[in-house]
XYZ file of C-alpha atoms in Angstrom:
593
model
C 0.000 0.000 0.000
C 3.111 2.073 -0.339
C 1.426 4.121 -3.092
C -2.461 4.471 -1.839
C -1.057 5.035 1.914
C 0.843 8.594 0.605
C -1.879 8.853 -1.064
C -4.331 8.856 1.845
C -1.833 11.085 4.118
C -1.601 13.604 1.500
C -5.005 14.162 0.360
C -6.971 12.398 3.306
C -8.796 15.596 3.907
C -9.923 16.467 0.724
C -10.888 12.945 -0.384
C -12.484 12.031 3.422
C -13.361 14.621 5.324
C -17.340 14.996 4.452
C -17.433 10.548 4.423
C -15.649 10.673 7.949
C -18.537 13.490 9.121
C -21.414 11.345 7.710
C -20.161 8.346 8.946
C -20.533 9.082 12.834
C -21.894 5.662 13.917
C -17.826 3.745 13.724
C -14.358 5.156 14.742
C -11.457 3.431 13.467
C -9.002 2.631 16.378
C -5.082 1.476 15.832
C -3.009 -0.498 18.554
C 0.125 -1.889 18.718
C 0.274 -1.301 14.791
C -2.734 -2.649 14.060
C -6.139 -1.189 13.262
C -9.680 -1.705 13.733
C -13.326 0.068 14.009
C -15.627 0.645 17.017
C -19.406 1.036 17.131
C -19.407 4.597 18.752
C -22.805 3.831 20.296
C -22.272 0.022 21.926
C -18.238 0.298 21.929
C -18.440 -3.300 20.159
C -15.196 -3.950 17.877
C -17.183 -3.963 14.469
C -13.494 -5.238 13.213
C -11.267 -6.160 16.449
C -7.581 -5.504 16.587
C -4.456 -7.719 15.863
C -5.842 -8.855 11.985
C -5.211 -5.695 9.993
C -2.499 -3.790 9.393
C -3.823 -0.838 8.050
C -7.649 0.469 7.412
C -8.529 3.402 5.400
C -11.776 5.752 6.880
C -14.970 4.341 5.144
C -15.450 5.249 1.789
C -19.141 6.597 0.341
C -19.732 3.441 -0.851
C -19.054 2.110 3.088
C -15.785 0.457 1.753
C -12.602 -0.006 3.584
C -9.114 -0.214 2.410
C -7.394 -2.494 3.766
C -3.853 -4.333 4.713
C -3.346 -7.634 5.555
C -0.425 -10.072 5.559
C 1.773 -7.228 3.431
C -2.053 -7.573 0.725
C -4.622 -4.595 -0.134
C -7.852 -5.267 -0.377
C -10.860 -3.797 0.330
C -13.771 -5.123 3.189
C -16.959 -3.439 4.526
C -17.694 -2.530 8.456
C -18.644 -6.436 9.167
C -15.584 -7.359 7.858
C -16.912 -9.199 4.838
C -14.421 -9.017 1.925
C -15.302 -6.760 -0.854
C -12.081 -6.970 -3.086
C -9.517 -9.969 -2.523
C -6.588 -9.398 -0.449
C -4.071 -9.778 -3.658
C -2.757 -6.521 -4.482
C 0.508 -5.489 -3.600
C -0.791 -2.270 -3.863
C -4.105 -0.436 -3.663
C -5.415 3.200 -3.642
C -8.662 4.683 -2.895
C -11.476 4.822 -5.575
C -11.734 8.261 -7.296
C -14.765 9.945 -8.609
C -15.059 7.461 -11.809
C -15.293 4.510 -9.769
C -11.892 3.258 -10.804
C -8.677 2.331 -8.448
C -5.154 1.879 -9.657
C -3.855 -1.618 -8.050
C -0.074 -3.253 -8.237
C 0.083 -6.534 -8.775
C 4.179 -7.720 -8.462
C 5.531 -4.914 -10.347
C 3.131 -3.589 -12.511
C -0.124 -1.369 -12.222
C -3.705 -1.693 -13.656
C -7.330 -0.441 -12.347
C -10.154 -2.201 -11.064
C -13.466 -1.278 -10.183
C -15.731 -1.276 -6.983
C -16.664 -5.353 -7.942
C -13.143 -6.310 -8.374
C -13.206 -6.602 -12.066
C -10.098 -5.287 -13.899
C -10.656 -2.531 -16.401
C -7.180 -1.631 -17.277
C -5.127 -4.495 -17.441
C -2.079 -4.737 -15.469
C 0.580 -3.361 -17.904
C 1.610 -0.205 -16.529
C 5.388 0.510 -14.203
C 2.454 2.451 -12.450
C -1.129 4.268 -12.757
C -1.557 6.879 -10.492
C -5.354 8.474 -8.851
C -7.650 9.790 -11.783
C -8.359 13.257 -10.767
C -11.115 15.867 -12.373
C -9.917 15.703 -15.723
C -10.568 12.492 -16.292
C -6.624 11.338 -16.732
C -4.484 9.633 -14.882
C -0.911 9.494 -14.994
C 0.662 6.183 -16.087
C 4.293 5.170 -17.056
C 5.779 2.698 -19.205
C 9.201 1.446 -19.483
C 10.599 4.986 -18.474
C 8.158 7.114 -20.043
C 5.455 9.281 -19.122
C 1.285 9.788 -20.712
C -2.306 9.842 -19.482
C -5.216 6.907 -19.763
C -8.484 7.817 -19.452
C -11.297 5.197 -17.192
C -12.032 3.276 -20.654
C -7.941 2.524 -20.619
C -7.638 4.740 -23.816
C -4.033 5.825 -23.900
C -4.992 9.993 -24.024
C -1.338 11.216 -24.240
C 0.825 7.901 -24.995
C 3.449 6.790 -22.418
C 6.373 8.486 -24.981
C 7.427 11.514 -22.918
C 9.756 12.614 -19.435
C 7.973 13.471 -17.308
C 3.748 15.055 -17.160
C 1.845 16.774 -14.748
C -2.018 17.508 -13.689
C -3.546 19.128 -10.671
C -6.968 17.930 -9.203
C -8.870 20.303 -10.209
C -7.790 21.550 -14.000
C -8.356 20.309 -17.493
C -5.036 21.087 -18.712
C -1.474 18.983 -18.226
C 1.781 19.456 -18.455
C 3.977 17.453 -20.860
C 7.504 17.684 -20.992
C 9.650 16.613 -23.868
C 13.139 17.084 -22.994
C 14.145 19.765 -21.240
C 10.768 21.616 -22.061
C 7.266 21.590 -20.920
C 4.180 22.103 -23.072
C 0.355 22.267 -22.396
C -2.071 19.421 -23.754
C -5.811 19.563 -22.796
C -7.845 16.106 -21.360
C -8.325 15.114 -24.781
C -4.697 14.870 -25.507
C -4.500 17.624 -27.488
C -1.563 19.907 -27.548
C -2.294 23.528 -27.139
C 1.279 25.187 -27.169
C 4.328 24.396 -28.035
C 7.178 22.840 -25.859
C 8.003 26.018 -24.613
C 8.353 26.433 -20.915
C 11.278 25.570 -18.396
C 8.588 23.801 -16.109
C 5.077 23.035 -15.604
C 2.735 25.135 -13.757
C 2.414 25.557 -10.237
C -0.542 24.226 -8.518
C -1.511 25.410 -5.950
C -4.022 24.541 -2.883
C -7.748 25.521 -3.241
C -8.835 26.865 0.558
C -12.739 25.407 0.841
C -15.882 27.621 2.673
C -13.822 25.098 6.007
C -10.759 27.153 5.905
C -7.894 26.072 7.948
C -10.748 22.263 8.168
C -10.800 21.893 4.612
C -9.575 21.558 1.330
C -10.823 21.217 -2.257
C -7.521 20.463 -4.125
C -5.081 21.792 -6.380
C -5.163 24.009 -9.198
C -2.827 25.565 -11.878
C -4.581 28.719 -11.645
C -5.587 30.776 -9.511
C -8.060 33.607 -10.200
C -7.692 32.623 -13.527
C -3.878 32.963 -14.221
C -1.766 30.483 -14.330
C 2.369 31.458 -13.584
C 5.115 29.806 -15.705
C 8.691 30.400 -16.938
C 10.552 30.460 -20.513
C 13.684 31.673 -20.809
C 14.078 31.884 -17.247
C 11.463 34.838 -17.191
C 8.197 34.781 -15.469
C 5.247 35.194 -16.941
C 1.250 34.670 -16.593
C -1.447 33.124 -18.941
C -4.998 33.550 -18.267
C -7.274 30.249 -19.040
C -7.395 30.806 -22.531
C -3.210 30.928 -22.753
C -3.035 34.402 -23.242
C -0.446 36.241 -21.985
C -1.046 38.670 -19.335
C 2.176 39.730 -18.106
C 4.521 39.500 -20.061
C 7.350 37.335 -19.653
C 10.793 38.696 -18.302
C 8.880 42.155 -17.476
C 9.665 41.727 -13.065
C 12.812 39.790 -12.236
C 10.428 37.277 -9.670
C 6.518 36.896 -8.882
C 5.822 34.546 -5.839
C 3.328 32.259 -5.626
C -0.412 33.522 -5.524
C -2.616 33.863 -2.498
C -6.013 32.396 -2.718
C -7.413 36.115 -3.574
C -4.986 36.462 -7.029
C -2.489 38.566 -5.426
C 1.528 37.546 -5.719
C 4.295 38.822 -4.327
C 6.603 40.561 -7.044
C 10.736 41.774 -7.030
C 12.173 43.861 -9.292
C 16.119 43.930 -8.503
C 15.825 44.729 -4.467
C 12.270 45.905 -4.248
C 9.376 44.066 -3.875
C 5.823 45.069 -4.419
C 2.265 43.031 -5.309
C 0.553 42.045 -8.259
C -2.930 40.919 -9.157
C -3.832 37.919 -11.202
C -4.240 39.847 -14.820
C -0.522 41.155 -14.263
C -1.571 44.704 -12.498
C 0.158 46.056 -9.796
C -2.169 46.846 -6.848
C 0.713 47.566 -4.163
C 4.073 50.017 -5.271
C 7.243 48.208 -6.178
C 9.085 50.075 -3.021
C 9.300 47.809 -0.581
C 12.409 46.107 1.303
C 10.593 42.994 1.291
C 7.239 41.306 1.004
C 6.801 37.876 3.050
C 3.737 35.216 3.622
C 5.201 32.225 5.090
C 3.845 30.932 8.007
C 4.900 27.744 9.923
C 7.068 24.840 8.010
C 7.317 27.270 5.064
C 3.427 27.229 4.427
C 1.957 30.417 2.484
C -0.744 32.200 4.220
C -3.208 34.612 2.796
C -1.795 37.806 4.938
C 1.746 39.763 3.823
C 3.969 41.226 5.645
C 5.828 44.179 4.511
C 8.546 45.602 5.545
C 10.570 49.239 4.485
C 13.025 51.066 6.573
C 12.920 48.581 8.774
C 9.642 48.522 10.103
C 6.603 46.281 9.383
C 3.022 45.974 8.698
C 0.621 43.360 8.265
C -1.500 43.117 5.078
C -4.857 41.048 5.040
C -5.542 39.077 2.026
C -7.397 41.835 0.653
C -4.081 44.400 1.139
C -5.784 46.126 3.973
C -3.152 47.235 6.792
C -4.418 45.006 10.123
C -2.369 47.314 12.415
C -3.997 50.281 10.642
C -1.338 53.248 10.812
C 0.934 51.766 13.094
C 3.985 50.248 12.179
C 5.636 47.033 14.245
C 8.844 45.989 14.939
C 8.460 41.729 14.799
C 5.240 40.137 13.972
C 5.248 35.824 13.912
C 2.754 33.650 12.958
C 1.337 31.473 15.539
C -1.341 29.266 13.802
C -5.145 29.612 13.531
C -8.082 29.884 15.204
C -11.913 29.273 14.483
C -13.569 33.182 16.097
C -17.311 33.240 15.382
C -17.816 30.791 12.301
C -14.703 32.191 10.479
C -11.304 30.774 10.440
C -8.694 33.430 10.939
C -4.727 33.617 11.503
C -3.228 35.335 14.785
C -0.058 37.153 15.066
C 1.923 38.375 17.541
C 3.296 41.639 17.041
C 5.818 44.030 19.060
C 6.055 47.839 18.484
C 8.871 50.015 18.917
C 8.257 50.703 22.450
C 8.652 46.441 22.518
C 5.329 46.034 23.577
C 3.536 42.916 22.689
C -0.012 41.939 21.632
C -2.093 39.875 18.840
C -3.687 40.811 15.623
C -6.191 38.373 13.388
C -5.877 38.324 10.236
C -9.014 39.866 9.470
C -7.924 43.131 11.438
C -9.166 42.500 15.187
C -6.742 43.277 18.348
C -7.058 39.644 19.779
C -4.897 41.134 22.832
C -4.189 44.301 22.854
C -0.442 45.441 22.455
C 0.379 47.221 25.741
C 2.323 43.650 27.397
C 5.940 42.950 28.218
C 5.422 39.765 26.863
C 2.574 37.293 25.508
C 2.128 33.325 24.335
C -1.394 32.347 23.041
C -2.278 28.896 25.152
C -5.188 26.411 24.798
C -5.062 25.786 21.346
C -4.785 29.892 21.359
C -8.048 30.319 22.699
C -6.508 31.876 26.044
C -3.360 33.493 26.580
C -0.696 34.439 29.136
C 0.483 37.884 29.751
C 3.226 40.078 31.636
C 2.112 43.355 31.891
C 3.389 45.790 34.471
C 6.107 43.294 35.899
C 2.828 41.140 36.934
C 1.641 37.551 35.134
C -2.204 37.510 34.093
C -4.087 34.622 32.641
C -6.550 35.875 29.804
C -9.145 34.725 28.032
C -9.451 37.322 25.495
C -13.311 36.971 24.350
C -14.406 37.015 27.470
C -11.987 39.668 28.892
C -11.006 37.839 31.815
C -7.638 38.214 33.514
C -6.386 36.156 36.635
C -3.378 37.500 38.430
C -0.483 34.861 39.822
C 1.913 35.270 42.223
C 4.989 34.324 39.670
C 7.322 36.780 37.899
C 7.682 34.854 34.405
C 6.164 31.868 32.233
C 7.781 29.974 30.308
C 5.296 27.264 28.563
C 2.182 25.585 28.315
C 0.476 22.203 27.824
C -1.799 21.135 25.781
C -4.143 21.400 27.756
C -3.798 24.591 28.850
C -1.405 24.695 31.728
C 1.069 27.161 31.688
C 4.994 26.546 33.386
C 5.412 30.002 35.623
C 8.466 31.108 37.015
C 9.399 32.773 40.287
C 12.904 33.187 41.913
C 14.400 30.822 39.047
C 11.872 27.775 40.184
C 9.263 26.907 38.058
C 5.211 25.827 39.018
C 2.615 24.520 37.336
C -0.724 26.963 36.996
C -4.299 25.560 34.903
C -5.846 27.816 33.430
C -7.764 29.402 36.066
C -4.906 30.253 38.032
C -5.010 27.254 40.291
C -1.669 26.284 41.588
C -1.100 22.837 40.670
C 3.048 22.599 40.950
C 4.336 25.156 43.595
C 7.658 27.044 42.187
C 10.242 23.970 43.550
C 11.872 22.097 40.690
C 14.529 23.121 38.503
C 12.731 22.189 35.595
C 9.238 21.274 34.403
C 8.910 19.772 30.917
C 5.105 18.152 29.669
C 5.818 14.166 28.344
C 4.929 14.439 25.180
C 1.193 12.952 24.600
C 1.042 12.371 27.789
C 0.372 15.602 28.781
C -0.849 14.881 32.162
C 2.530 13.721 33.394
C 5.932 16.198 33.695
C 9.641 15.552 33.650
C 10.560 17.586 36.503
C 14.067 18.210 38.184
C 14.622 19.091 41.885
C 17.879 18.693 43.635
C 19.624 18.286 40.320
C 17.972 14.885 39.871
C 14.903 14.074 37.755
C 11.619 11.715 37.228
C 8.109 12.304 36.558
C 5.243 13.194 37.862
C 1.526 13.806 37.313
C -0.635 16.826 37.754
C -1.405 16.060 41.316
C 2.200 15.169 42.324
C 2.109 11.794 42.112
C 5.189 10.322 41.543
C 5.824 8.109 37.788
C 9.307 7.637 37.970
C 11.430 8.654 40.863
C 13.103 11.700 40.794
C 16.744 9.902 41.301
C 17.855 10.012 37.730
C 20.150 11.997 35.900
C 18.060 12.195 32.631
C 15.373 11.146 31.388
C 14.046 10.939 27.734
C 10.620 12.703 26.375
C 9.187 11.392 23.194
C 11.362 11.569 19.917
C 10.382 10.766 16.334
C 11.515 6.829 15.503
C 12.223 6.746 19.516
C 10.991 4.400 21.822
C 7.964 4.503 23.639
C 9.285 4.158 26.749
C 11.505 7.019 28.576
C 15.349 6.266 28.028
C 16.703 6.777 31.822
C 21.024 7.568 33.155
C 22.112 7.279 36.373
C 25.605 7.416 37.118
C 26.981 7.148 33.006
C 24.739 4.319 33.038
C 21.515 3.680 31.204
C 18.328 1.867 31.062
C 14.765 2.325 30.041
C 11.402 2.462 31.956
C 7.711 2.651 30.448
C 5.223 5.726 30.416
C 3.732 4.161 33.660
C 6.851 3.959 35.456
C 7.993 0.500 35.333
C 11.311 -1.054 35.176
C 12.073 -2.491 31.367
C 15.627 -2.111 31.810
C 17.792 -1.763 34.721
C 20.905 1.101 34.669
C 23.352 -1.242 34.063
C 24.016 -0.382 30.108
C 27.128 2.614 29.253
C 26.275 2.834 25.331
C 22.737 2.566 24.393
C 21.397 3.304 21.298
C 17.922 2.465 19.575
C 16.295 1.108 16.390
C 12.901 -0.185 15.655
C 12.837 -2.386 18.603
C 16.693 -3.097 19.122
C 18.596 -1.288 22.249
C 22.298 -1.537 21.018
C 24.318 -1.173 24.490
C 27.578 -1.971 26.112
C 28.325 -3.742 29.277
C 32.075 -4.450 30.477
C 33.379 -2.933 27.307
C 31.007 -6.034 25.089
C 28.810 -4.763 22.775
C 25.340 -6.574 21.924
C 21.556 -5.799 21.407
C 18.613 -6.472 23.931
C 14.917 -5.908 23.542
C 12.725 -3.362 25.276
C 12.100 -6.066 28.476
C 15.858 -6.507 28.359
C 15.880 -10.033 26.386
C 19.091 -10.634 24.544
C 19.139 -10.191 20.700
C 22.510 -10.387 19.865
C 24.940 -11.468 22.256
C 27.385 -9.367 24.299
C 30.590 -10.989 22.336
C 31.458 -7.832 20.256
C 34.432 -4.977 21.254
C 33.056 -3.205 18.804
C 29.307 -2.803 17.473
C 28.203 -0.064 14.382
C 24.756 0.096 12.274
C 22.976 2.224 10.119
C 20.117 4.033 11.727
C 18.636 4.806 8.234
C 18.671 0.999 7.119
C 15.960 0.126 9.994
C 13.397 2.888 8.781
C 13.969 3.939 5.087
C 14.312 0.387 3.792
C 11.758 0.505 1.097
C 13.209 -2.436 -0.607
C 12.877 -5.008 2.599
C 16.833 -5.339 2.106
C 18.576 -7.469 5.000
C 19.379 -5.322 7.647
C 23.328 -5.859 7.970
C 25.488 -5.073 11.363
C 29.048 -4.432 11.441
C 31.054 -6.043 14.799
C 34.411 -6.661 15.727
C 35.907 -9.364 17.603
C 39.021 -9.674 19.014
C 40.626 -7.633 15.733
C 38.260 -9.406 13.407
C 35.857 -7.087 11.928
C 32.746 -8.629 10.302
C 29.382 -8.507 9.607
C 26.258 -10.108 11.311
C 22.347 -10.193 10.648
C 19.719 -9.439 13.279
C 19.571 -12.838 14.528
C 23.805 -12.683 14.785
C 24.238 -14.720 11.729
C 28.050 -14.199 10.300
C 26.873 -12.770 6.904
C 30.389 -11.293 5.549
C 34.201 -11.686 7.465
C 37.367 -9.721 6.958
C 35.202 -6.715 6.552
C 37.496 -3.974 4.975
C 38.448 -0.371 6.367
C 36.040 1.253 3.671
C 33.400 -0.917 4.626
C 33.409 -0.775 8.257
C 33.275 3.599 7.630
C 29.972 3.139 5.486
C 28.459 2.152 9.362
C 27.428 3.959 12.101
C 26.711 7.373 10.083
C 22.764 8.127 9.843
C-alpha cells in the first residue's frame, strides 16, 4: 500500500473529510500497529484488533481499504471481503469509480466489484483526478489513460503533470514543458522551463478543509521560458509578459503575488496589475514549516506591517517591529490567523488576520495557550491569565512563564523555580523544581528536576518515575515509547507508567525499531525493550545504520558491522556471520545516519 497510503496522508482531507462526518456511527481505532473500528454507540469492535495492518476511513460506498499479511484489499464494516486481499498495492477509488492496483511490479485499475478494467501493464497508474486522466508510465516514459484505458497522451514523454482540479497537463519533452488539454490535445508548443504551479484551493472550512489543487488561480496560471516569469490567463493568453519583473511569488487564494524587481518588492494581481508600489524592502507570507498564508507582511526602513488578504493594513497606521505567525483559530464561524506583534516601544499583543486586536499590544510579553483560545500575559512586571473573548484576567503570584500544555497549563516562574498553573490560576506545581517539561502525549505527566535529579510526575504530584535520575528521555520521532533513563553514566529504560524495562546497568545505548544496542564491560550486543538478549554481548566493537531500519523501502537485509578480538565482520539481526574480513572502507559506510 506504499502508493495508496501517501496517497491517503496527502489528500486524506480532501478525499475524506465529508465521508468521515457522515459516517458518525464507527471510529477506526489502531493499537500496537494494528487497526480496527468501534461502534461509537455500543463500543463493540465492528473489526477487532491484531488482523489488519492498516484500514482506510470508510469510503461513500461504506468500503474499507485495507492491509493484511503485506495484501490490499478492500472489506466493509462487518468485515466481509469486498475486493480480494491480492494486491501489492491499492489506492482509494476516485470519482469514476476506478482504483489503480499493483500486482508484483506492474499497475492496472479495477473497479468497486473487483473486475479489472485496465489491465495490469503499466510501471504504475496513479489516482484519476477531475480531468478524467491519470498518470501512467511505461518502461521509463510518461502519458495519461483515461477510465475506458484509452491511452490519451501515450506513455512516450519525461515526465507530465495535472492538478486535481484543471483540465489542462503538463507534458515535458526534454528539457521543455508544453500544455495538452484532457483530450490529448496539444495547445502550445514545448516552450516552458517547467510546468505550472498548482496550488491549494482553501474550501468555505478554511484552515478544516480543502478542495484540491489548481494551476490557476483567479484565472492565471504562472510559468517560466527563458528563465522569465510570466502569466497566462485560461485561454493561454499572456497577461504579463514574460521577463517584465525579475520574480513573482506564488499567488494567495485572492490572485495577489508577491513581485521583485532587482531589491524591491511590491504586489501584483492575477491579470498582471500592480495593486501595491514596487518600493518595498521585502514582502513575506510564510507561516509555519514554510506554508503560504493569505496575509503579507511588509517591511521598508525597517519597520513592518501586516497586510490582510485583501491588502488592507491590520495594524492600521501603526507600524511594528516583529510580527510571527502562531497558527489559527476558528472566532465566530470564520477561520482566521493570529499574530503576535511588538512595536517600537517592545510592547507585545495579537492581531487576526481579518484586522481585530485579539490582545491588545500594551504587554511585556505574551504566548497564546489552549489551542490559542486563552493566553498568558506580563504586563506591568505582573503575570495575568486571559481569556481574550471574554476579557477575563487572573493575576499569579509568579514573575515569568515559560510554557504551556496542551491542555492549557502554563509553566510560571518565580525566583528561578518553576510551578505549574491551569488555566484558572489554580496552583497545581508550587515554584520547587529546577525544571518542568510536559511528556509528550502524555500531557498529564511532567519531567521535573529538583535537587539536580529528575523523574516524573503527574498533575497532582504523584510520583511516575522517581526523581533519582540523571536524565530522562521525552518522546522523539523513531524513539521508543518508553523514557530512556542515566544514572551514574549508566543507562536503562522504563515505560510511560513507570515500570522497570531495563535496569541502569548499560554505558552505550542506542535504539532502532525495537533493538537497544548497548555496552556492558566494554562487550557490545543488542537487547529488547524487556531486556531479552538479541545479539549477544561478544562484540568490542558494534556499528549500524540508523537509516537501514526505517527507510528500507526495498525489505533489504538489515546488515550489522562487529568486531571481535581484531576481526571485523558482519552479522544479521539474529547474529548470523553474513560477511568476514570486513574492509576499512566498509566498516566507515556504518554507524553514520
Amino acid at each position: 500500500m506504499r502508493f495508496s497510503l501517501l496517497f491517503i496522508l496527502l489528500f486524506s482531507k480532501i478525499c475524506f473529510s465529508q465521508t468521515e462526518t457522515s459516517q458518525q456511527k464507527y471510529s477506526r481505532v489502531d493499537k500496537n500497529n494494528f487497526w480496527g473500528y468501534i461502534d461509537n454507540s455500543t463500543k463493540e469492535m465492528k473489526i477487532p484488533l491484531g488482523k489488519y495492518k492498516f484500514l482506510n476511513p470508510m469510503d461513500e460506498e461504506n468500503m474499507i481499504l485495507a492491509q493484511k499479511d503485506g495484501k490490499d484489499g478492500y472489506i466493509d464494516i462487518n468485515d466481509n471481503i469486498l475486493i480480494p486481499f491480492i494486491y501489492d498495492d491499492l489506492s482509494v477509488f476516485s470519482d469514476n469509480g476506478l482504483a489503480s492496483a499493483q500486482v508484483k511490479d506492474k499497475f492496472g485499475a479495477i473497479n468497486r466489484k473487483g473486475e479489472i478494467v485496465i489491465p495490469f501493464r503499466y510501471d504504475r497508474l496513479d489516482y484519476f483526478y477531475k480531468s478524467g486522466l491519470a498518470i501512467i508510465i511505461k518502461n521509463g516514459k510518461h502519458g495519461f489513460i483515461n477510465k475506458n484505458g484509452k491511452e490519451i497522451i501515450p506513455p512516450i514523454y519525461n515526465s507530465v503533470d495535472q492538478s486535481m482540479n484543471d483540465s489542462v497537463m503538463f507534458v515535458k519533452n526534454k528539457d521543455k514543458w508544453a500544455i495538452f488539454n484532457n483530450k490529448g490535445e496539444q495547445l502550445t508548443d514545448f516552450i516552458f522551463d517547467n510546468h505550472g504551479e498548482d496550488i491549494i484551493v482553501k474550501s468555505k472550512y478554511g484552515f478544516e478543509g480543502r478542495e484540491g489543487t489548481t494551476y490557476f488561480i483567479d484565472g492565471a496560471i504562472k510559468l517560466s521560458k527563458n528563465g522569465k516569469i510570466g502569466l497566462l490567463n485560461r485561454n493561454l493568453k499572456e497577461v504579463l509578459e514574460f521577463g517584465k519583473y525579475d520574480n513573482v511569488l506564488k499567488f494567495n487564494q485572492k490572485g495577489f503575488a508577491i513581485i521583485q524587481n532587482k531589491t524591491k518588492y511590491g504586489i501584483i494581481n492575477s491579470k498582471g496589475k500592480i495593486v501595491l508600489d514596487i518600493i518595498y524592502d521585502s514582502i513575506a507570507n510564510d507561516g509555519f514549516y514554510g506554508n503560504k498564508l493569505e496575509t503579507f507582511v511588509i517591511k521598508k526602513d525597517g519597520k513592518l506591517k501586516l497586510l490582510s488578504e485583501d491588502l488592507i493594513s491590520v495594524s492600521g497606521d501603526k507600524w511594528l517591529k516583529n510580527i510571527d505567525y502562531e497558527g489559527g483559530i476558528r472566532l465566530s464561524d470564520t477561520s482566521v490567523s493570529l499574530f503576535k506583534v511588538e512595536d517600537f516601544t517592545n510592547q507585545f499583543g495579537v492581531l487576526t488576520s481579518d484586522g481585530k486586536e485579539y490582545i491588545k499590544i500594551e504587554n511585556q510579553k505574551v504566548i497564546l495557550i489552549n489551542n490559542n483560545k486563552n493566553a498568558v500575559i506580563k504586563k506591568d512586571n505582573k503575570i495575568f491569565l486571559q481569556t481574550p473573548n471574554q476579557n477575563i484576567s487572573i493575576k499569579t503570584d509568579f514573575t515569568d512563564f515559560y510554557y504551556s500544555t496542551e491542555q492549557g497549563e502554563i509553566i510560571l516562574k518565580k525566583d528561578n523555580f518553576f510551578g505549574l498553573v491551569d488555566t484558572l490560576g489554580k496552583i497545581l506545581f508550587p515554584p520547587i523544581y529546577q525544571n518542568i517539561e510536559p511528556v509528550f502525549d502524555r500531557q498529564n505527566n511532567f519531567i521535573v528536576k529538583k535537587y539536580n535529579k529528575i523523574g516524573v510526575i503527574d498533575k497532582f504530584q504523584k510520583i511516575i518515575i522517581p526523581l533519582e535520575y540523571d536524565t530522562i528521555s521525552n518522546w522523539v520521532e523513531y524513539g521508543p515509547d518508553e523514557h530512556i533513563v542515566s544514572k551514574s553514566g549508566l543507562f536503562g529504560l522504563i515505560s510511560r507508567e513507570g515500570q522497570v524495562s531495563i535496569p541502569c546497568i548499560y554505558k552505550d545505548f542506542s535504539y532502532a525499531k525495537g533493538y537497544f544496542f548497548v555496552s556492558k564491560q566494554g562487550k557490545y550486543g543488542a537487547v529488547d525493550k524487556l531486556n531479552n538478549q538479541l545479539i549477544p554481548f561478544d562484540y568490542d566493537d558494534l556499528k549500524f545504520n540508523w537509516s537501514d531500519f526505517y527507510f528500507n523501502y526495498d525489505n533489504k537485509p538489515i546488515s550489522i558491522a562487529v568486531r571481535k578480538k581484531g576481526q571485523r565482520m558482519l552479522i544479521d539481526l539474529k547474529n548470523n556471520i553474513i560477511k568476514t574480513n570486513l574492509s576499512q572502507e566498509e566498516w566507515d559506510k556504518f554507524g553514520l545516519y
